[in-house]
GROMACS .gro file of C-alpha atoms in nm:
model
  449
    1MET     CA    1  -3.289   3.167  -0.625
    2GLY     CA    2  -3.562   2.918  -0.656
    3VAL     CA    3  -3.368   2.641  -0.695
    4MET     CA    4  -3.100   2.718  -0.410
    5THR     CA    5  -3.408   2.793  -0.199
    6LYS     CA    6  -3.539   2.431  -0.259
    7ILE     CA    7  -3.185   2.279  -0.232
    8SER     CA    8  -3.141   2.455   0.105
    9ARG     CA    9  -3.474   2.335   0.234
   10LEU     CA   10  -3.363   1.981   0.110
   11HIS     CA   11  -3.028   2.017   0.298
   12ARG     CA   12  -3.222   2.133   0.620
   13ALA     CA   13  -3.459   1.844   0.605
   14GLY     CA   14  -3.182   1.591   0.549
   15LEU     CA   15  -3.319   1.486   0.219
   16PHE     CA   16  -3.009   1.637   0.009
   17PRO     CA   17  -2.791   1.349   0.047
   18LEU     CA   18  -3.057   1.100  -0.032
   19LEU     CA   19  -3.126   1.321  -0.370
   20THR     CA   20  -2.746   1.325  -0.450
   21LEU     CA   21  -2.720   0.954  -0.412
   22ALA     CA   22  -3.038   0.902  -0.650
   23PHE     CA   23  -2.891   1.134  -0.912
   24GLY     CA   24  -2.546   0.939  -0.883
   25LEU     CA   25  -2.725   0.615  -0.925
   26ILE     CA   26  -2.911   0.718  -1.202
   27HIS     CA   27  -2.634   0.854  -1.392
   28ALA     CA   28  -2.427   0.538  -1.353
   29GLU     CA   29  -2.717   0.341  -1.466
   30TYR     CA   30  -2.693   0.510  -1.789
   31GLY     CA   31  -2.349   0.445  -1.881
   32PHE     CA   32  -2.117   0.636  -1.635
   33ALA     CA   33  -1.941   0.320  -1.538
   34ALA     CA   34  -1.909   0.167  -1.871
   35ASP     CA   35  -1.751   0.482  -2.010
   36TYR     CA   36  -1.536   0.535  -1.712
   37LYS     CA   37  -1.158   0.524  -1.748
   38LEU     CA   38  -0.973   0.398  -1.475
   39GLY     CA   39  -0.696   0.570  -1.261
   40ALA     CA   40  -0.491   0.577  -0.966
   41GLN     CA   41  -0.660   0.529  -0.645
   42ASP     CA   42  -0.957   0.353  -0.775
   43LYS     CA   43  -1.088   0.031  -0.577
   44LEU     CA   44  -1.177  -0.232  -0.802
   45ARG     CA   45  -1.379  -0.585  -0.753
   46ILE     CA   46  -1.211  -0.844  -1.012
   47LYS     CA   47  -1.391  -1.156  -1.082
   48VAL     CA   48  -1.250  -1.436  -1.318
   49TYR     CA   49  -1.482  -1.728  -1.318
   50GLU     CA   50  -1.330  -2.058  -1.248
   51TRP     CA   51  -1.010  -1.864  -1.144
   52PRO     CA   52  -1.057  -1.802  -0.779
   53ALA     CA   53  -0.696  -1.692  -0.721
   54LEU     CA   54  -0.753  -1.394  -0.942
   55SER     CA   55  -1.092  -1.282  -0.807
   56ASP     CA   56  -1.000  -1.017  -0.550
   57GLU     CA   57  -1.050  -0.626  -0.462
   58VAL     CA   58  -0.744  -0.431  -0.566
   59THR     CA   59  -0.635  -0.076  -0.591
   60VAL     CA   60  -0.501   0.078  -0.864
   61GLY     CA   61  -0.136   0.235  -0.746
   62ASN     CA   62  -0.018   0.572  -0.823
   63ASP     CA   63   0.179   0.460  -1.124
   64GLY     CA   64  -0.160   0.325  -1.264
   65ILE     CA   65  -0.058  -0.046  -1.213
   66ILE     CA   66  -0.229  -0.324  -1.081
   67ALA     CA   67  -0.080  -0.648  -0.965
   68LEU     CA   68  -0.252  -0.984  -0.984
   69PRO     CA   69  -0.168  -1.360  -0.920
   70LEU     CA   70  -0.055  -1.568  -1.211
   71ILE     CA   71  -0.061  -1.280  -1.459
   72GLY     CA   72   0.156  -1.014  -1.292
   73SER     CA   73   0.121  -0.647  -1.344
   74LEU     CA   74  -0.119  -0.491  -1.570
   75ASN     CA   75  -0.152  -0.107  -1.663
   76ALA     CA   76  -0.495   0.005  -1.567
   77ALA     CA   77  -0.479   0.363  -1.607
   78GLY     CA   78  -0.694   0.496  -1.893
   79ALA     CA   79  -0.873   0.213  -1.964
   80THR     CA   80  -1.247   0.132  -1.892
   81PRO     CA   81  -1.361  -0.149  -1.684
   82SER     CA   82  -1.454  -0.363  -1.960
   83GLU     CA   83  -1.129  -0.315  -2.152
   84LEU     CA   84  -0.937  -0.380  -1.819
   85ALA     CA   85  -1.147  -0.752  -1.800
   86ARG     CA   86  -1.048  -0.818  -2.149
   87ARG     CA   87  -0.698  -0.753  -2.081
   88ILE     CA   88  -0.681  -0.961  -1.750
   89ALA     CA   89  -0.867  -1.257  -1.957
   90GLU     CA   90  -0.640  -1.212  -2.259
   91ARG     CA   91  -0.299  -1.215  -2.023
   92LEU     CA   92  -0.454  -1.539  -1.838
   93GLN     CA   93  -0.519  -1.714  -2.158
   94ALA     CA   94  -0.152  -1.644  -2.293
   95THR     CA   95   0.006  -1.721  -1.951
   96GLU     CA   96  -0.173  -2.036  -1.895
   97LYS     CA   97  -0.208  -2.137  -2.269
   98LEU     CA   98  -0.579  -2.191  -2.249
   99THR     CA   99  -0.789  -2.274  -2.535
  100GLY     CA  100  -1.060  -2.062  -2.485
  101MET     CA  101  -1.054  -1.720  -2.334
  102PRO     CA  102  -1.205  -1.704  -1.968
  103TYR     CA  103  -1.471  -1.466  -1.860
  104ALA     CA  104  -1.362  -1.181  -1.652
  105SER     CA  105  -1.558  -0.893  -1.487
  106VAL     CA  106  -1.426  -0.567  -1.338
  107GLU     CA  107  -1.647  -0.359  -1.121
  108VAL     CA  108  -1.562   0.008  -0.964
  109ILE     CA  109  -1.648  -0.019  -0.587
  110GLN     CA  110  -1.482   0.295  -0.475
  111TYR     CA  111  -1.395   0.584  -0.725
  112ARG     CA  112  -1.076   0.793  -0.680
  113PRO     CA  113  -1.137   1.060  -0.469
  114PHE     CA  114  -1.203   1.448  -0.563
  115TYR     CA  115  -1.038   1.739  -0.380
  116ILE     CA  116  -1.187   2.094  -0.278
  117LEU     CA  117  -0.999   2.361  -0.198
  118GLY     CA  118  -1.037   2.715  -0.115
  119ASP     CA  119  -1.313   2.947   0.020
  120VAL     CA  120  -1.552   2.623   0.148
  121GLN     CA  121  -1.619   2.514   0.506
  122LYS     CA  122  -1.447   2.161   0.493
  123PRO     CA  123  -1.170   2.167   0.235
  124GLY     CA  124  -1.004   1.833   0.170
  125GLU     CA  125  -1.055   1.500   0.020
  126TYR     CA  126  -1.395   1.358  -0.040
  127ALA     CA  127  -1.535   1.006  -0.187
  128TYR     CA  128  -1.641   1.068  -0.528
  129ARG     CA  129  -2.010   0.953  -0.657
  130PRO     CA  130  -2.129   0.941  -1.030
  131GLY     CA  131  -2.305   1.201  -1.146
  132MET     CA  132  -2.169   1.455  -0.899
  133THR     CA  133  -2.165   1.815  -1.026
  134VAL     CA  134  -1.994   2.109  -0.885
  135LEU     CA  135  -2.299   2.235  -0.680
  136MET     CA  136  -2.311   1.885  -0.512
  137ALA     CA  137  -1.942   1.921  -0.425
  138LEU     CA  138  -1.999   2.261  -0.266
  139SER     CA  139  -2.259   2.091  -0.050
  140ILE     CA  140  -2.065   1.798   0.026
  141SER     CA  141  -1.796   2.040   0.168
  142GLY     CA  142  -2.022   2.218   0.356
  143GLY     CA  143  -2.079   2.513   0.144
  144VAL     CA  144  -1.931   2.838   0.112
  145TYR     CA  145  -1.702   2.931   0.393
  146ARG     CA  146  -1.855   3.207   0.626
  147ALA     CA  147  -1.610   3.361   0.854
  148ALA     CA  148  -1.813   3.511   1.131
  149ASP     CA  149  -1.553   3.710   1.296
  150ASN     CA  150  -1.159   3.725   1.350
  151LEU     CA  151  -1.170   3.528   1.643
  152ARG     CA  152  -1.332   3.222   1.488
  153LEU     CA  153  -1.021   3.243   1.204
  154GLU     CA  154  -0.779   3.280   1.476
  155ARG     CA  155  -0.930   2.953   1.635
  156ASP     CA  156  -0.944   2.779   1.309
  157VAL     CA  157  -0.560   2.902   1.231
  158ILE     CA  158  -0.434   2.770   1.577
  159SER     CA  159  -0.603   2.429   1.536
  160SER     CA  160  -0.446   2.369   1.198
  161GLU     CA  161  -0.113   2.480   1.321
  162GLY     CA  162  -0.160   2.224   1.588
  163ALA     CA  163  -0.264   1.964   1.350
  164LEU     CA  164   0.020   2.063   1.124
  165ALA     CA  165   0.249   2.007   1.419
  166THR     CA  166   0.111   1.682   1.486
  167LEU     CA  167   0.131   1.574   1.097
  168ARG     CA  168   0.513   1.700   1.083
  169ALA     CA  169   0.599   1.497   1.377
  170LYS     CA  170   0.436   1.177   1.214
  171ARG     CA  171   0.605   1.284   0.895
  172ARG     CA  172   0.930   1.244   1.079
  173GLU     CA  173   0.856   0.913   1.242
  174LEU     CA  174   0.756   0.777   0.887
  175SER     CA  175   1.053   0.893   0.732
  176ILE     CA  176   1.279   0.749   0.977
  177ARG     CA  177   1.058   0.419   1.007
  178LEU     CA  178   1.073   0.387   0.598
  179ALA     CA  179   1.470   0.460   0.597
  180ARG     CA  180   1.509   0.166   0.904
  181LEU     CA  181   1.302  -0.059   0.656
  182GLU     CA  182   1.493  -0.008   0.361
  183THR     CA  183   1.820  -0.040   0.560
  184GLU     CA  184   1.684  -0.334   0.665
  185PHE     CA  185   1.580  -0.464   0.309
  186GLY     CA  186   1.903  -0.393   0.195
  187GLY     CA  187   2.104  -0.549   0.461
  188LYS     CA  188   2.306  -0.298   0.600
  189ALA     CA  189   2.418  -0.256   0.953
  190LYS     CA  190   2.328   0.106   1.018
  191ILE     CA  191   2.015   0.306   0.931
  192GLU     CA  192   2.088   0.567   0.632
  193LEU     CA  193   1.822   0.860   0.657
  194GLY     CA  194   1.932   0.996   0.300
  195ALA     CA  195   1.635   1.158   0.125
  196HIS     CA  196   1.428   1.057   0.410
  197LYS     CA  197   1.579   1.266   0.683
  198SER     CA  198   1.371   1.584   0.622
  199GLY     CA  199   1.090   1.393   0.465
  200SER     CA  200   0.944   1.708   0.248
  201THR     CA  201   1.055   2.002   0.065
  202ASP     CA  202   0.817   2.210   0.320
  203ALA     CA  203   1.016   2.537   0.375
  204ALA     CA  204   0.791   2.644   0.618
  205ALA     CA  205   0.841   2.341   0.834
  206SER     CA  206   1.227   2.379   0.845
  207SER     CA  207   1.241   2.446   1.224
  208ASP     CA  208   1.056   2.131   1.270
  209SER     CA  209   1.148   1.863   1.038
  210ASP     CA  210   1.501   1.969   1.035
  211GLN     CA  211   1.546   1.863   1.394
  212ALA     CA  212   1.791   1.582   1.509
  213PRO     CA  213   1.562   1.247   1.474
  214GLY     CA  214   1.711   1.190   1.840
  215MET     CA  215   1.482   0.964   2.027
  216VAL     CA  216   1.300   0.814   1.706
  217LEU     CA  217   1.608   0.704   1.535
  218GLU     CA  218   1.728   0.550   1.858
  219GLN     CA  219   1.399   0.343   1.878
  220GLU     CA  220   1.393   0.259   1.492
  221ASP     CA  221   1.777   0.129   1.537
  222ALA     CA  222   1.683  -0.077   1.862
  223ILE     CA  223   1.390  -0.236   1.660
  224MET     CA  224   1.643  -0.326   1.370
  225GLN     CA  225   1.893  -0.450   1.590
  226ARG     CA  226   1.635  -0.680   1.777
  227ARG     CA  227   1.469  -0.829   1.469
  228ARG     CA  228   1.808  -0.877   1.303
  229ARG     CA  229   1.946  -1.080   1.627
  230GLY     CA  230   1.609  -1.259   1.613
  231PHE     CA  231   1.666  -1.346   1.240
  232GLU     CA  232   2.026  -1.417   1.313
  233ASN     CA  233   1.946  -1.632   1.596
  234GLN     CA  234   1.683  -1.847   1.396
  235ILE     CA  235   1.947  -1.897   1.098
  236ALA     CA  236   2.207  -1.992   1.372
  237THR     CA  237   1.964  -2.245   1.499
  238PHE     CA  238   1.905  -2.423   1.159
  239ARG     CA  239   2.284  -2.419   1.099
  240LEU     CA  240   2.334  -2.603   1.426
  241GLN     CA  241   2.062  -2.842   1.330
  242ILE     CA  242   2.241  -2.916   0.991
  243GLU     CA  243   2.596  -2.945   1.190
  244GLY     CA  244   2.405  -3.193   1.439
  245TYR     CA  245   2.280  -3.416   1.154
  246ASN     CA  246   2.627  -3.384   0.960
  247GLU     CA  247   2.781  -3.539   1.296
  248GLU     CA  248   2.524  -3.826   1.308
  249ILE     CA  249   2.595  -3.916   0.957
  250LYS     CA  250   2.943  -3.924   1.030
  251LEU     CA  251   2.874  -4.155   1.326
  252LEU     CA  252   2.668  -4.374   1.141
  253ALA     CA  253   2.922  -4.393   0.860
  254ARG     CA  254   3.201  -4.516   1.116
  255ARG     CA  255   2.964  -4.767   1.282
  256MET     CA  256   2.909  -4.876   0.901
  257ASP     CA  257   3.271  -4.956   0.876
  258SER     CA  258   3.290  -5.132   1.187
  259LEU     CA  259   3.013  -5.350   1.077
  260THR     CA  260   3.159  -5.418   0.744
  261ARG     CA  261   3.479  -5.529   0.890
  262GLN     CA  262   3.306  -5.771   1.134
  263GLN     CA  263   3.112  -5.911   0.834
  264LYS     CA  264   3.411  -5.985   0.656
  265SER     CA  265   3.546  -6.190   0.958
  266VAL     CA  266   3.212  -6.376   0.995
  267GLU     CA  267   3.244  -6.446   0.632
  268ARG     CA  268   3.610  -6.559   0.647
  269GLU     CA  269   3.514  -6.784   0.974
  270ALA     CA  270   3.232  -6.933   0.790
  271GLN     CA  271   3.424  -7.025   0.502
  272VAL     CA  272   3.688  -7.215   0.730
  273PHE     CA  273   3.381  -7.401   0.884
  274LYS     CA  274   3.245  -7.464   0.553
  275THR     CA  275   3.574  -7.639   0.449
  276LEU     CA  276   3.600  -7.844   0.758
  277GLY     CA  277   3.236  -7.935   0.693
  278ASP     CA  278   3.312  -8.074   0.361
  279LYS     CA  279   3.583  -8.277   0.505
  280GLY     CA  280   3.298  -8.412   0.781
  281LEU     CA  281   3.457  -8.217   1.042
  282GLY     CA  282   3.244  -7.926   1.087
  283LEU     CA  283   3.052  -7.817   1.426
  284LEU     CA  284   2.692  -7.736   1.339
  285PRO     CA  285   2.612  -7.525   1.654
  286ARG     CA  286   2.904  -7.286   1.548
  287GLU     CA  287   2.793  -7.246   1.193
  288THR     CA  288   2.436  -7.161   1.326
  289ALA     CA  289   2.587  -6.911   1.543
  290LEU     CA  290   2.778  -6.738   1.250
  291GLU     CA  291   2.464  -6.739   1.025
  292ARG     CA  292   2.287  -6.558   1.314
  293LEU     CA  293   2.543  -6.318   1.351
  294ALA     CA  294   2.563  -6.264   0.970
  295ALA     CA  295   2.221  -6.167   0.964
  296GLN     CA  296   2.210  -5.963   1.234
  297ILE     CA  297   2.496  -5.763   1.098
  298GLU     CA  298   2.276  -5.719   0.768
  299GLY     CA  299   2.018  -5.573   0.958
  300ASP     CA  300   2.219  -5.346   1.157
  301GLN     CA  301   2.367  -5.238   0.829
  302ARG     CA  302   2.004  -5.187   0.684
  303GLU     CA  303   1.920  -4.986   0.989
  304ILE     CA  304   2.201  -4.746   0.960
  305ASP     CA  305   2.132  -4.686   0.582
  306THR     CA  306   1.769  -4.579   0.703
  307LEU     CA  307   1.919  -4.379   0.957
  308SER     CA  308   2.166  -4.199   0.743
  309ALA     CA  309   1.899  -4.134   0.447
  310LYS     CA  310   1.664  -3.969   0.723
  311ALA     CA  311   1.970  -3.737   0.857
  312ARG     CA  312   2.016  -3.644   0.494
  313GLN     CA  313   1.632  -3.567   0.441
  314ASN     CA  314   1.634  -3.370   0.755
  315ILE     CA  315   1.953  -3.153   0.655
  316THR     CA  316   1.776  -3.072   0.316
  317GLN     CA  317   1.429  -2.988   0.496
  318THR     CA  318   1.611  -2.752   0.717
  319GLU     CA  319   1.803  -2.568   0.437
  320ALA     CA  320   1.448  -2.521   0.285
  321ALA     CA  321   1.329  -2.368   0.618
  322MET     CA  322   1.614  -2.132   0.605
  323THR     CA  323   1.554  -2.008   0.230
  324LYS     CA  324   1.207  -1.979   0.345
  325LEU     CA  325   1.269  -1.757   0.646
  326ALA     CA  326   1.483  -1.537   0.426
  327ASP     CA  327   1.202  -1.535   0.189
  328ASP     CA  328   0.934  -1.447   0.440
  329ARG     CA  329   1.128  -1.163   0.604
  330ASP     CA  330   1.204  -0.977   0.267
  331ARG     CA  331   0.852  -1.028   0.169
  332ASP     CA  332   0.732  -0.870   0.500
  333LEU     CA  333   0.986  -0.602   0.471
  334ALA     CA  334   0.865  -0.529   0.110
  335ILE     CA  335   0.506  -0.508   0.237
  336GLU     CA  336   0.595  -0.274   0.552
  337ILE     CA  337   0.796  -0.052   0.314
  338ARG     CA  338   0.517  -0.020   0.046
  339GLN     CA  339   0.241   0.076   0.352
  340SER     CA  340   0.468   0.303   0.510
  341THR     CA  341   0.530   0.488   0.184
  342ALA     CA  342   0.162   0.523   0.126
  343GLU     CA  343   0.098   0.642   0.481
  344LEU     CA  344   0.402   0.918   0.415
  345GLU     CA  345   0.242   1.017   0.083
  346GLN     CA  346  -0.085   1.069   0.260
  347VAL     CA  347   0.086   1.291   0.544
  348GLU     CA  348   0.240   1.489   0.294
  349LYS     CA  349  -0.108   1.580   0.141
  350ASP     CA  350  -0.251   1.635   0.488
  351ILE     CA  351   0.027   1.865   0.531
  352ALA     CA  352  -0.046   2.057   0.238
  353THR     CA  353  -0.411   2.094   0.303
  354GLN     CA  354  -0.344   2.213   0.655
  355ARG     CA  355  -0.096   2.451   0.527
  356ASN     CA  356  -0.377   2.581   0.264
  357LEU     CA  357  -0.633   2.608   0.551
  358ILE     CA  358  -0.404   2.818   0.744
  359TYR     CA  359  -0.309   3.064   0.460
  360GLU     CA  360  -0.674   3.082   0.358
  361ALA     CA  361  -0.792   3.152   0.724
  362GLU     CA  362  -0.534   3.464   0.731
  363ALA     CA  363  -0.611   3.603   0.403
  364LEU     CA  364  -0.970   3.540   0.414
  365SER     CA  365  -0.985   3.758   0.750
  366GLY     CA  366  -0.827   4.061   0.608
  367ALA     CA  367  -1.042   4.011   0.275
  368ASP     CA  368  -1.356   3.999   0.480
  369GLN     CA  369  -1.313   4.303   0.691
  370ARG     CA  370  -1.215   4.514   0.365
  371ALA     CA  371  -1.565   4.380   0.197
  372LEU     CA  372  -1.765   4.472   0.494
  373SER     CA  373  -1.560   4.839   0.520
  374ASP     CA  374  -1.610   4.872   0.123
  375ARG     CA  375  -1.999   4.747   0.156
  376THR     CA  376  -1.949   4.511  -0.115
  377GLU     CA  377  -2.059   4.130  -0.169
  378LEU     CA  378  -1.846   3.829  -0.247
  379ASP     CA  379  -1.900   3.638  -0.582
  380LEU     CA  380  -1.757   3.272  -0.640
  381ARG     CA  381  -1.508   3.158  -0.892
  382ILE     CA  382  -1.453   2.798  -0.968
  383ARG     CA  383  -1.168   2.647  -1.109
  384ILE     CA  384  -1.140   2.269  -1.200
  385SER     CA  385  -0.778   2.088  -1.233
  386ARG     CA  386  -0.805   1.782  -1.441
  387ARG     CA  387  -0.554   1.523  -1.537
  388ASP     CA  388  -0.587   1.252  -1.776
  389PRO     CA  389  -0.595   0.926  -1.596
  390SER     CA  390  -0.389   0.736  -1.852
  391ASP     CA  391  -0.094   0.981  -1.814
  392HIS     CA  392  -0.068   1.071  -1.440
  393GLN     CA  393   0.253   1.238  -1.520
  394GLY     CA  394   0.100   1.468  -1.813
  395GLN     CA  395  -0.004   1.841  -1.788
  396ILE     CA  396  -0.316   1.922  -1.563
  397THR     CA  397  -0.581   2.104  -1.778
  398GLU     CA  398  -0.738   2.379  -1.577
  399PHE     CA  399  -1.082   2.559  -1.666
  400ILE     CA  400  -1.346   2.767  -1.490
  401ALA     CA  401  -1.645   2.572  -1.405
  402GLN     CA  402  -2.021   2.667  -1.357
  403ARG     CA  403  -2.196   2.516  -1.053
  404GLY     CA  404  -2.404   2.275  -1.296
  405ASP     CA  405  -2.084   2.133  -1.436
  406ASN     CA  406  -1.979   1.765  -1.384
  407VAL     CA  407  -1.724   1.662  -1.143
  408GLU     CA  408  -1.504   1.379  -1.249
  409PRO     CA  409  -1.295   1.137  -1.003
  410GLY     CA  410  -0.934   1.285  -0.919
  411ASP     CA  411  -1.062   1.672  -0.999
  412VAL     CA  412  -0.906   1.934  -0.780
  413ILE     CA  413  -1.238   2.201  -0.724
  414SER     CA  414  -1.030   2.536  -0.645
  415VAL     CA  415  -1.330   2.792  -0.492
  416SER     CA  416  -1.235   3.133  -0.424
  417ARG     CA  417  -1.427   3.449  -0.371
  418VAL     CA  418  -1.423   3.772  -0.566
  419LEU     CA  419  -1.532   4.095  -0.463
  420ALA     CA  420  -1.818   4.294  -0.647
  421ARG     CA  421  -1.948   4.610  -0.585
  422SER     CA  422  -2.300   4.597  -0.467
  423GLU     CA  423  -2.445   4.932  -0.425
  424SER     CA  424  -2.202   5.158  -0.641
  425GLY     CA  425  -2.028   5.113  -0.951
  426VAL     CA  426  -2.285   4.884  -1.113
  427ARG     CA  427  -2.270   4.897  -1.487
  428SER     CA  428  -2.581   4.903  -1.704
  429ASP     CA  429  -2.620   4.574  -1.736
  430GLY     CA  430  -2.644   4.491  -1.393
  431ARG     CA  431  -2.263   4.320  -1.375
  432ALA     CA  432  -2.014   4.450  -1.146
  433PRO     CA  433  -1.720   4.592  -1.292
  434ALA     CA  434  -1.379   4.423  -1.264
  435LEU     CA  435  -1.171   4.473  -0.951
  436GLY     CA  436  -0.842   4.632  -0.966
  437ALA     CA  437  -0.536   4.387  -1.009
  438ALA     CA  438  -0.420   4.435  -0.677
  439ALA     CA  439  -0.765   4.374  -0.491
  440GLU     CA  440  -0.834   4.072  -0.724
  441ALA     CA  441  -0.470   3.939  -0.682
  442GLU     CA  442  -0.522   3.960  -0.307
  443ILE     CA  443  -0.868   3.744  -0.301
  444GLU     CA  444  -0.737   3.483  -0.580
  445LEU     CA  445  -0.351   3.416  -0.422
  446ARG     CA  446  -0.494   3.176  -0.151
  447SER     CA  447  -0.632   2.946  -0.449
  448SER     CA  448  -0.335   2.925  -0.669
  449ARG     CA  449  -0.109   2.845  -0.354
   0.00000   0.00000   0.00000
């Protein structure tokens, strides 16, 4: 009680967050960051000295992979920052065939979040700080949920249901947008909803998510058709330019043929005057005119060669522009698909959180009323679900935690309240006897859902 009273005073005075931050910094200073194993959603700052193209801030993907220029994809999950830095340096050395290993550093600038659910004031996703304990996590989430009356719980349910309806509508829009982007990327003419039609296996949302796409699908189809027409018009413009250059080359070729015939005629006439000149019968002015005409023809031929070469160069540049346009379009579509997928995953998490909030509010209302009528008090049971970051598909470890236990990034903390008799039924050792199976199951059901 003395420790809790001091923490409560610090919290009211606004000093508890500073105490938490100081504790986290001290913990990090003594080796947390060095031994920390990276996992999905960790944000990293990577520096490779004398290689600015590789110095960037990246986020570890859900598959544990990071992608960097020059060296491609690397598996970061399960590695410490120093191990990942060494992998980057080794990969760069091998890729660029360097004589010495470059110096690389990896710094965690934002740890993957932890999640807290159950009987807390503000369940959800929170930023992790090194050295965090279960007690700190409870404080960040607002402490144990305190239901003043059923009216407040009903307001919470109404608010969560409104948020849930908004999230389901957003999920439907994102699903259709993702289907449209994948249709564009695949070069198909019609949007195929496929697995994105419902966007979720949320049975409780069937009345909402199974509605016909309607206006949203029409809007996405209109966007796709407009973008396709714009792309095709640009390609058509490039092709018209190429056709124009080809026609120009043909005209220059015919002009070259005409000049060649004229050149041959001048050469024959010059040969006749040369023969007459050898006999002393030549006309000097005519010979001079022929020489000038031959020089002019030769100059025109060089000009035609230059114009033909320039036209062929323009064709090459236009074809390169067409290829770049198609590549840029595919790249932009890939980026949009990745962004929409990430948004859809986040919406799914938010929907699950709101559904838990609704269920917990409804279940907690009945539990609190029963606790008051039975003159009982509530105690906390805290479970932590933890997954090895190096095996994001592996089995989750779940265990009962105490308030002073450390929290790790990515942990899911489930807080539930169990009933314990306060005035009657107290054992000789001062501990409350176990509840009946039905009573405990009712209180714990919301934590397992």
